Tab-separated table of C-alpha atoms and ligand atoms in Angstrom:
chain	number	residue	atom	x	y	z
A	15	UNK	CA	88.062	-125.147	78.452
A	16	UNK	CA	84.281	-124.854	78.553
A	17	UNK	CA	82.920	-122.116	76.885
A	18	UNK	CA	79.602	-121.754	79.277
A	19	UNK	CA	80.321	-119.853	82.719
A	20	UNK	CA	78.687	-121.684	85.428
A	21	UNK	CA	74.722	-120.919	86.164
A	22	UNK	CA	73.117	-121.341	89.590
A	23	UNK	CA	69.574	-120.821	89.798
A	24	UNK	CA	67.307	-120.498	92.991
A	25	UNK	CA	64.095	-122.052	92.536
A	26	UNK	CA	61.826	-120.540	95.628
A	27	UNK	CA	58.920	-123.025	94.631
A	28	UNK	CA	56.000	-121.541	96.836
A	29	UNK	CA	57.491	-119.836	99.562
A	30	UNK	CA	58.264	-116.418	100.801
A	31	UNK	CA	56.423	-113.459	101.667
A	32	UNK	CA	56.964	-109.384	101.069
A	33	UNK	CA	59.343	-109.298	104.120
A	34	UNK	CA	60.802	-112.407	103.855
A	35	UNK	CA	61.845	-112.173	100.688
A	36	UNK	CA	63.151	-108.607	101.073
A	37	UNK	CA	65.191	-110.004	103.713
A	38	UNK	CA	66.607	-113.056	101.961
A	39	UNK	CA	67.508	-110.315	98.930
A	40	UNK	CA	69.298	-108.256	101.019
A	41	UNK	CA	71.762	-110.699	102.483
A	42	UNK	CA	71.892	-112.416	99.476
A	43	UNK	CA	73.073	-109.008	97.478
A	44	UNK	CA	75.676	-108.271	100.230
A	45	UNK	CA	77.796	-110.792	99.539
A	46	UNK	CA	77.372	-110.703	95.978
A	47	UNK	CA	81.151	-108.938	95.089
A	48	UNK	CA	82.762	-112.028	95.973
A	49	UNK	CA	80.543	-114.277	93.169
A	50	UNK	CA	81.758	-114.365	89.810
A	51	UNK	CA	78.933	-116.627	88.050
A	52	UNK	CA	76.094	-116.386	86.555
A	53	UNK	CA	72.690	-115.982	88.895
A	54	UNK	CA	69.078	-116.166	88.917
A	55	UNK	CA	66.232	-116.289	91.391
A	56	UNK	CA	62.876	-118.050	89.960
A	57	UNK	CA	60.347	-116.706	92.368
A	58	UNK	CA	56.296	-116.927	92.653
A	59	UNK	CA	54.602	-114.776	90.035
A	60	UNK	CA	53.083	-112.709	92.519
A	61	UNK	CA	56.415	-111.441	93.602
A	62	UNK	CA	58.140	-110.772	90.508
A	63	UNK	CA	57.386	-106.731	90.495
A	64	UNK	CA	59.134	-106.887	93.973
A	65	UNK	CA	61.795	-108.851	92.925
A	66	UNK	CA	62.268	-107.034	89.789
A	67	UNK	CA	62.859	-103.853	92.208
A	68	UNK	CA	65.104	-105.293	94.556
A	69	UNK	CA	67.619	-106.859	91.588
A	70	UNK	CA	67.301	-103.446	90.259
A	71	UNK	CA	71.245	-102.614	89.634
A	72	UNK	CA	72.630	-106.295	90.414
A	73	UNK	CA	73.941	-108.667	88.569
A	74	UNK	CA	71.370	-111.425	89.509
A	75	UNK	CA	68.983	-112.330	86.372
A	76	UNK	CA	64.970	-112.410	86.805
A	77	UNK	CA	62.970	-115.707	86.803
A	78	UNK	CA	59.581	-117.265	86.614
A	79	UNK	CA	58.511	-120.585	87.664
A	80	UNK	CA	55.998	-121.816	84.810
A	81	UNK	CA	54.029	-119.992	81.832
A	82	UNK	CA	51.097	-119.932	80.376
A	83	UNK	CA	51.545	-122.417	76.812
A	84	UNK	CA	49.148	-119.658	75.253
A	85	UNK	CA	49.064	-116.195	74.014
A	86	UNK	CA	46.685	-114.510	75.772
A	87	UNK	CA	42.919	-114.405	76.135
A	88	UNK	CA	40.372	-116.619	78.349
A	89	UNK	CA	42.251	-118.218	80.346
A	90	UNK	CA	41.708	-117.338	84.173
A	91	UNK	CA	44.288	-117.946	85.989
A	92	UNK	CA	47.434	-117.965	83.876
A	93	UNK	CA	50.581	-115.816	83.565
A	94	UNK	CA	51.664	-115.053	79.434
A	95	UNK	CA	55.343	-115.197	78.571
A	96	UNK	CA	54.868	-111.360	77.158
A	97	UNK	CA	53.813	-110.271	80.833
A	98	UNK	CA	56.565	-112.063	82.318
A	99	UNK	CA	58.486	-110.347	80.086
A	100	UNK	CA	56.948	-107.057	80.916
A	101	UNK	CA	58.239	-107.779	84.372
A	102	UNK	CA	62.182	-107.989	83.627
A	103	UNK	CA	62.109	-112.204	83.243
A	104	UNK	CA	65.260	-113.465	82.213
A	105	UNK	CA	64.657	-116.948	82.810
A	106	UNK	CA	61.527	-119.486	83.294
A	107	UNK	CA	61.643	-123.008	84.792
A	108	UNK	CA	59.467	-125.075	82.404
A	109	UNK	CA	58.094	-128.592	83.000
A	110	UNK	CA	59.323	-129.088	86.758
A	111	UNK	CA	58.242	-132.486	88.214
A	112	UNK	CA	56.340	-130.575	90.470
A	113	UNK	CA	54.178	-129.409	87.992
A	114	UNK	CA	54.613	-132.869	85.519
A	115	UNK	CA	53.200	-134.585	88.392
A	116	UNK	CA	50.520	-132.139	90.048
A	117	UNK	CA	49.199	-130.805	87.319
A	118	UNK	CA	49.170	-133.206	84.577
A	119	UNK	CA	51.851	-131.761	82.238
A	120	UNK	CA	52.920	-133.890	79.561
A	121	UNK	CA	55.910	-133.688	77.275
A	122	UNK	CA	54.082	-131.524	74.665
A	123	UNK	CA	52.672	-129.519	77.018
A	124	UNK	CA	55.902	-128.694	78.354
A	125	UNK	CA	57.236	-128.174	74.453
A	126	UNK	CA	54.166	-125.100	73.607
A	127	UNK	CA	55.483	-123.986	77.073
A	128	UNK	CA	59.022	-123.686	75.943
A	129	UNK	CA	58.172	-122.165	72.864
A	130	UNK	CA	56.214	-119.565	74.286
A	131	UNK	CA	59.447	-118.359	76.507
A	132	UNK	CA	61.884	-118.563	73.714
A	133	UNK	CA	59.192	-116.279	71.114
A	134	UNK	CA	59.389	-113.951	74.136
A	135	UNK	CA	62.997	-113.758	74.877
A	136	UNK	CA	63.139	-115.572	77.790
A	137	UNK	CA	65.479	-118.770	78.399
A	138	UNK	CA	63.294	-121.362	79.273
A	139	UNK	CA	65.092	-123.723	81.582
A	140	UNK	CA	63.721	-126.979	80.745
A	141	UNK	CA	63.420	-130.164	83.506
A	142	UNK	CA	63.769	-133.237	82.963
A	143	UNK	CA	64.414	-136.286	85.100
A	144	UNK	CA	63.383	-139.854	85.961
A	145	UNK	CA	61.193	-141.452	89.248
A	146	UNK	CA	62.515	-143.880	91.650
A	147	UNK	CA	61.142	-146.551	89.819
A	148	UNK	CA	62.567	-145.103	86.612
A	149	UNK	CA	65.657	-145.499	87.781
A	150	UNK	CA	65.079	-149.066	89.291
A	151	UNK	CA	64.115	-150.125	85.572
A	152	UNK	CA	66.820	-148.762	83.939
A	153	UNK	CA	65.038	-145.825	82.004
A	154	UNK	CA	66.482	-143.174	83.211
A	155	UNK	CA	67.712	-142.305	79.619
A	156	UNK	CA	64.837	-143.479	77.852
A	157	UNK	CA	62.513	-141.023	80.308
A	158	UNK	CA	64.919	-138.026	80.392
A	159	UNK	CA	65.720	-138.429	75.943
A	160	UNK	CA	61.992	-138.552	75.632
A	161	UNK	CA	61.103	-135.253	77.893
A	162	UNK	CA	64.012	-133.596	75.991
A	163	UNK	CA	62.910	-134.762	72.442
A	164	UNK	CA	59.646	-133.129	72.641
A	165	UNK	CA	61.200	-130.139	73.303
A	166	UNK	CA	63.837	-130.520	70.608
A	167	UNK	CA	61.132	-131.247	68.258
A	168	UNK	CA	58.776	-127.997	68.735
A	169	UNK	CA	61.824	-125.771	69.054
A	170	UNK	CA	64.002	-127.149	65.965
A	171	UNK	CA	67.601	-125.187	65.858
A	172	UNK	CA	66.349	-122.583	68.510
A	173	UNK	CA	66.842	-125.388	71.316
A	174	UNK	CA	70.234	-123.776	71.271
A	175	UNK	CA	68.841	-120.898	73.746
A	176	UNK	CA	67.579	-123.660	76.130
A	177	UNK	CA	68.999	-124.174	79.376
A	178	UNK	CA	68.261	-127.595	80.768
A	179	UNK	CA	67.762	-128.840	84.095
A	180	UNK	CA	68.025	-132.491	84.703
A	181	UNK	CA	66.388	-133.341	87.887
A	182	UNK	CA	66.229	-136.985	88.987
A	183	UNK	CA	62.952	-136.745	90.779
A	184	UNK	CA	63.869	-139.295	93.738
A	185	UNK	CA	66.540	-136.637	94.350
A	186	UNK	CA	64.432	-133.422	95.003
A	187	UNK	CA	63.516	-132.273	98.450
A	188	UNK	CA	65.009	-135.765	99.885
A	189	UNK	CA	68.382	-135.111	100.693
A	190	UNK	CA	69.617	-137.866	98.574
A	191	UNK	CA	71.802	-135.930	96.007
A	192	UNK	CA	72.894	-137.850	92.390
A	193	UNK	CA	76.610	-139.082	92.792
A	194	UNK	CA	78.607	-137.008	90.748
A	195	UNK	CA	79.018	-139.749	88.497
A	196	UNK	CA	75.035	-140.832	88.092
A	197	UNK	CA	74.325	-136.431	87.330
A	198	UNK	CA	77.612	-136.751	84.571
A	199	UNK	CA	76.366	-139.621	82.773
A	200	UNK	CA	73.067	-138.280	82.568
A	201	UNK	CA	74.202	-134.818	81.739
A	202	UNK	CA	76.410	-136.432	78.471
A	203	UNK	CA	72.995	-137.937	77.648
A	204	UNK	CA	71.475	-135.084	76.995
A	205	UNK	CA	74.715	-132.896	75.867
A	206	UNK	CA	74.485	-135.796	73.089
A	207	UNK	CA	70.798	-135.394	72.529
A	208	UNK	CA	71.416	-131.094	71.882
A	209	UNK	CA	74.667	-132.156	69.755
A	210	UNK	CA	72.663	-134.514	67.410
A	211	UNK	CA	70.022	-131.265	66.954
A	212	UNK	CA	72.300	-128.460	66.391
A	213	UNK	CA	75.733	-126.795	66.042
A	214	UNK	CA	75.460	-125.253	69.146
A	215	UNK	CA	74.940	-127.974	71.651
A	216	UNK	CA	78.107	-126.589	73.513
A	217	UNK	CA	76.609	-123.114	74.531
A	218	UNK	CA	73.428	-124.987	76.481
A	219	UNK	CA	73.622	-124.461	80.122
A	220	UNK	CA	72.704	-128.326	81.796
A	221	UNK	CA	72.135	-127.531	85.730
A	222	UNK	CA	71.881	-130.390	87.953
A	223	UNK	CA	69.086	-130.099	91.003
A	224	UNK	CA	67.864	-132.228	93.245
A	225	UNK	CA	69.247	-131.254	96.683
A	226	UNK	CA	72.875	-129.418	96.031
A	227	UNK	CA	73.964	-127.923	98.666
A	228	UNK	CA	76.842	-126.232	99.750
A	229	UNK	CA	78.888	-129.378	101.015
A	230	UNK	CA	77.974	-130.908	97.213
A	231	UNK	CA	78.261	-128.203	95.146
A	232	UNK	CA	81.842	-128.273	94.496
A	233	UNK	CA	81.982	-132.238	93.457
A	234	UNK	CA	78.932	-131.890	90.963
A	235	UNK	CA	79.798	-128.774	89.652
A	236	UNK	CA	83.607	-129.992	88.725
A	237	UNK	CA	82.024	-132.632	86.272
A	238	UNK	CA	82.314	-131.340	82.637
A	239	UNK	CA	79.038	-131.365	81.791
A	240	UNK	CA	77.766	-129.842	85.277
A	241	UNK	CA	77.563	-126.307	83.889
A	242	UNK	CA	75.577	-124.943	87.032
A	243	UNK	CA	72.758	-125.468	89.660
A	244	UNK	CA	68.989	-125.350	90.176
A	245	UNK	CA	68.554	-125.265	93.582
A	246	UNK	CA	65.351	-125.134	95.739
A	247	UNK	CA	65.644	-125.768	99.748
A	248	UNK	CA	69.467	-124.624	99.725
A	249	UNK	CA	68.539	-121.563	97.982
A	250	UNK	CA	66.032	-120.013	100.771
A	251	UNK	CA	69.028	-119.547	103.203
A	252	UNK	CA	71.161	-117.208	102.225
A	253	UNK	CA	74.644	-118.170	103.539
A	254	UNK	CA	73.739	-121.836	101.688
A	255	UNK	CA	73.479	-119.762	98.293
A	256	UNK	CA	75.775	-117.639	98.482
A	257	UNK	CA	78.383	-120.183	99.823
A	258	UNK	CA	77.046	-122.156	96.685
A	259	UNK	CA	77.422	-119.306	94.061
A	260	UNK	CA	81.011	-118.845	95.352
A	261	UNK	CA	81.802	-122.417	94.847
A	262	UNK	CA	80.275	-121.824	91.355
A	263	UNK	CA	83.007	-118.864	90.700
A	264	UNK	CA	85.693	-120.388	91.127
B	8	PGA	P1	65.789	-129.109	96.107
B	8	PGA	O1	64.868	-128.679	94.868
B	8	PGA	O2	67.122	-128.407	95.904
B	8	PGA	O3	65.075	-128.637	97.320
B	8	PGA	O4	65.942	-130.593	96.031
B	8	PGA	C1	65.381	-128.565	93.563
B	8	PGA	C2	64.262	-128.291	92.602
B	8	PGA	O5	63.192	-128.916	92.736
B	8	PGA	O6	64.405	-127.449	91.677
């Protein structure tokens, strides 16, 4: 019925370290034969030549965790699309509440950001997602249609290559999980949004996050417009993933 295999992506936010990470690899990749989805690890920059080594030969995809909205040139500090690329990067998170609210970035912002990914082959998987209060007020369209339309608008019939990620921000690193009803509604939200901007709405990945784990994988995943996972606490133990990207297979 759906065209789009399911995606689950582990978002390692800022932890790990040489061994640890070499460790979490390796049980991950043993019990890799029995997954049948689509897989991606978005680690710290820092780590992606060590990463890129240890996914060597498997069938788990590369990923970054922001980019640099420019080219290159003077500015100190920040990580180009083309080096990413340079590195094996399949996929980049863009816009992740963690960085919309720590750092300041705005809709546009997040828009150059995705642009820069797509120009250098690499999926930008864009978040969106609404506050507490958000929700309480009844925006949570309004607030997730507006982060999308920016998006849309810099990227005009390339937003096909997008993968989204809607995130409802009271849901991330709390335990509290969307009802599989609250991520579905939202999810036809924005599968309408991509449908009203191109002829290929139905190939764009949406991945729910905001605490999935392996006891509510299965539920979220079976709505139709669940097409995957972006998954941060869950993802650092690897029985959790793994049980999660099995769940994803079937
Ligand atoms: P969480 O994080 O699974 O720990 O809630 C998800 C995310 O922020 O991508």
């Amino acid at each position: 019925m759906s065209m789009r295999s399911k995606l689950m992506v582990g978002n390692w936010k800022m932890n790990g370290s040489l061994t640890a990470n070499a460790s979490l690899v390796a049980d991950i990749l043993a019990g890799m034969p029995a997954v049948h989805c689509r897989a991606a690890l978005c680690v710290p920059s820092v780590y992606l030549a060590q990463l890129q080594a240890l996914l060597t030969a498997s069938s788990i995809d590369l990923g970054a965790q922001d980019v640099s909205p420019h080219g290159s040139g003077a500015f100190t500090g920040e990580v180009s699309a083309d080096m990413l690329h340079e590195f094996g990067v399949r996929y980049c998170i863009v816009g992740h509440s963690e960085r919309r609210q720590h750092h300041a970035e705005s809709d546009e912002l997040v828009a150059s950001k995705t642009q820069r990914a797509l120009a250098a082959g690499i999926t930008p998987i864009v978040c969106v997602g609404e506050s507490l209060a958000e929700r309480e007020a009844g925006q949570t369209e309004a607030v997730v249609k507006r982060q999308l339309a920016a998006v849309i608008h810099a990227n005009g019939h390339c937003i096909s290559e997008i993968v989204v990620a809607y995130e409802p921000i009271w849901a991330i690193g709390t335990g509290l999980t969307a009802s599989p009803e609250q991520a579905q509604q939202v999810h036809a939200v924005l599968r309408a949004q991509l449908q009203a901007a191109t002829a290929h709405a139905d190939r764009v990945s949406i991945l729910y996050g905001g605490s999935m784990n392996a006891a509510n994988a299965a539920e979220l995943l079976a709505q139709p417009d669940v097409d995957g996972g972006l998954i941060g606490g869950a993802a650092l133990k690897a029985p959790d993933f793994l049980s999660m990207l099995k769940t994803a297979s079937r």
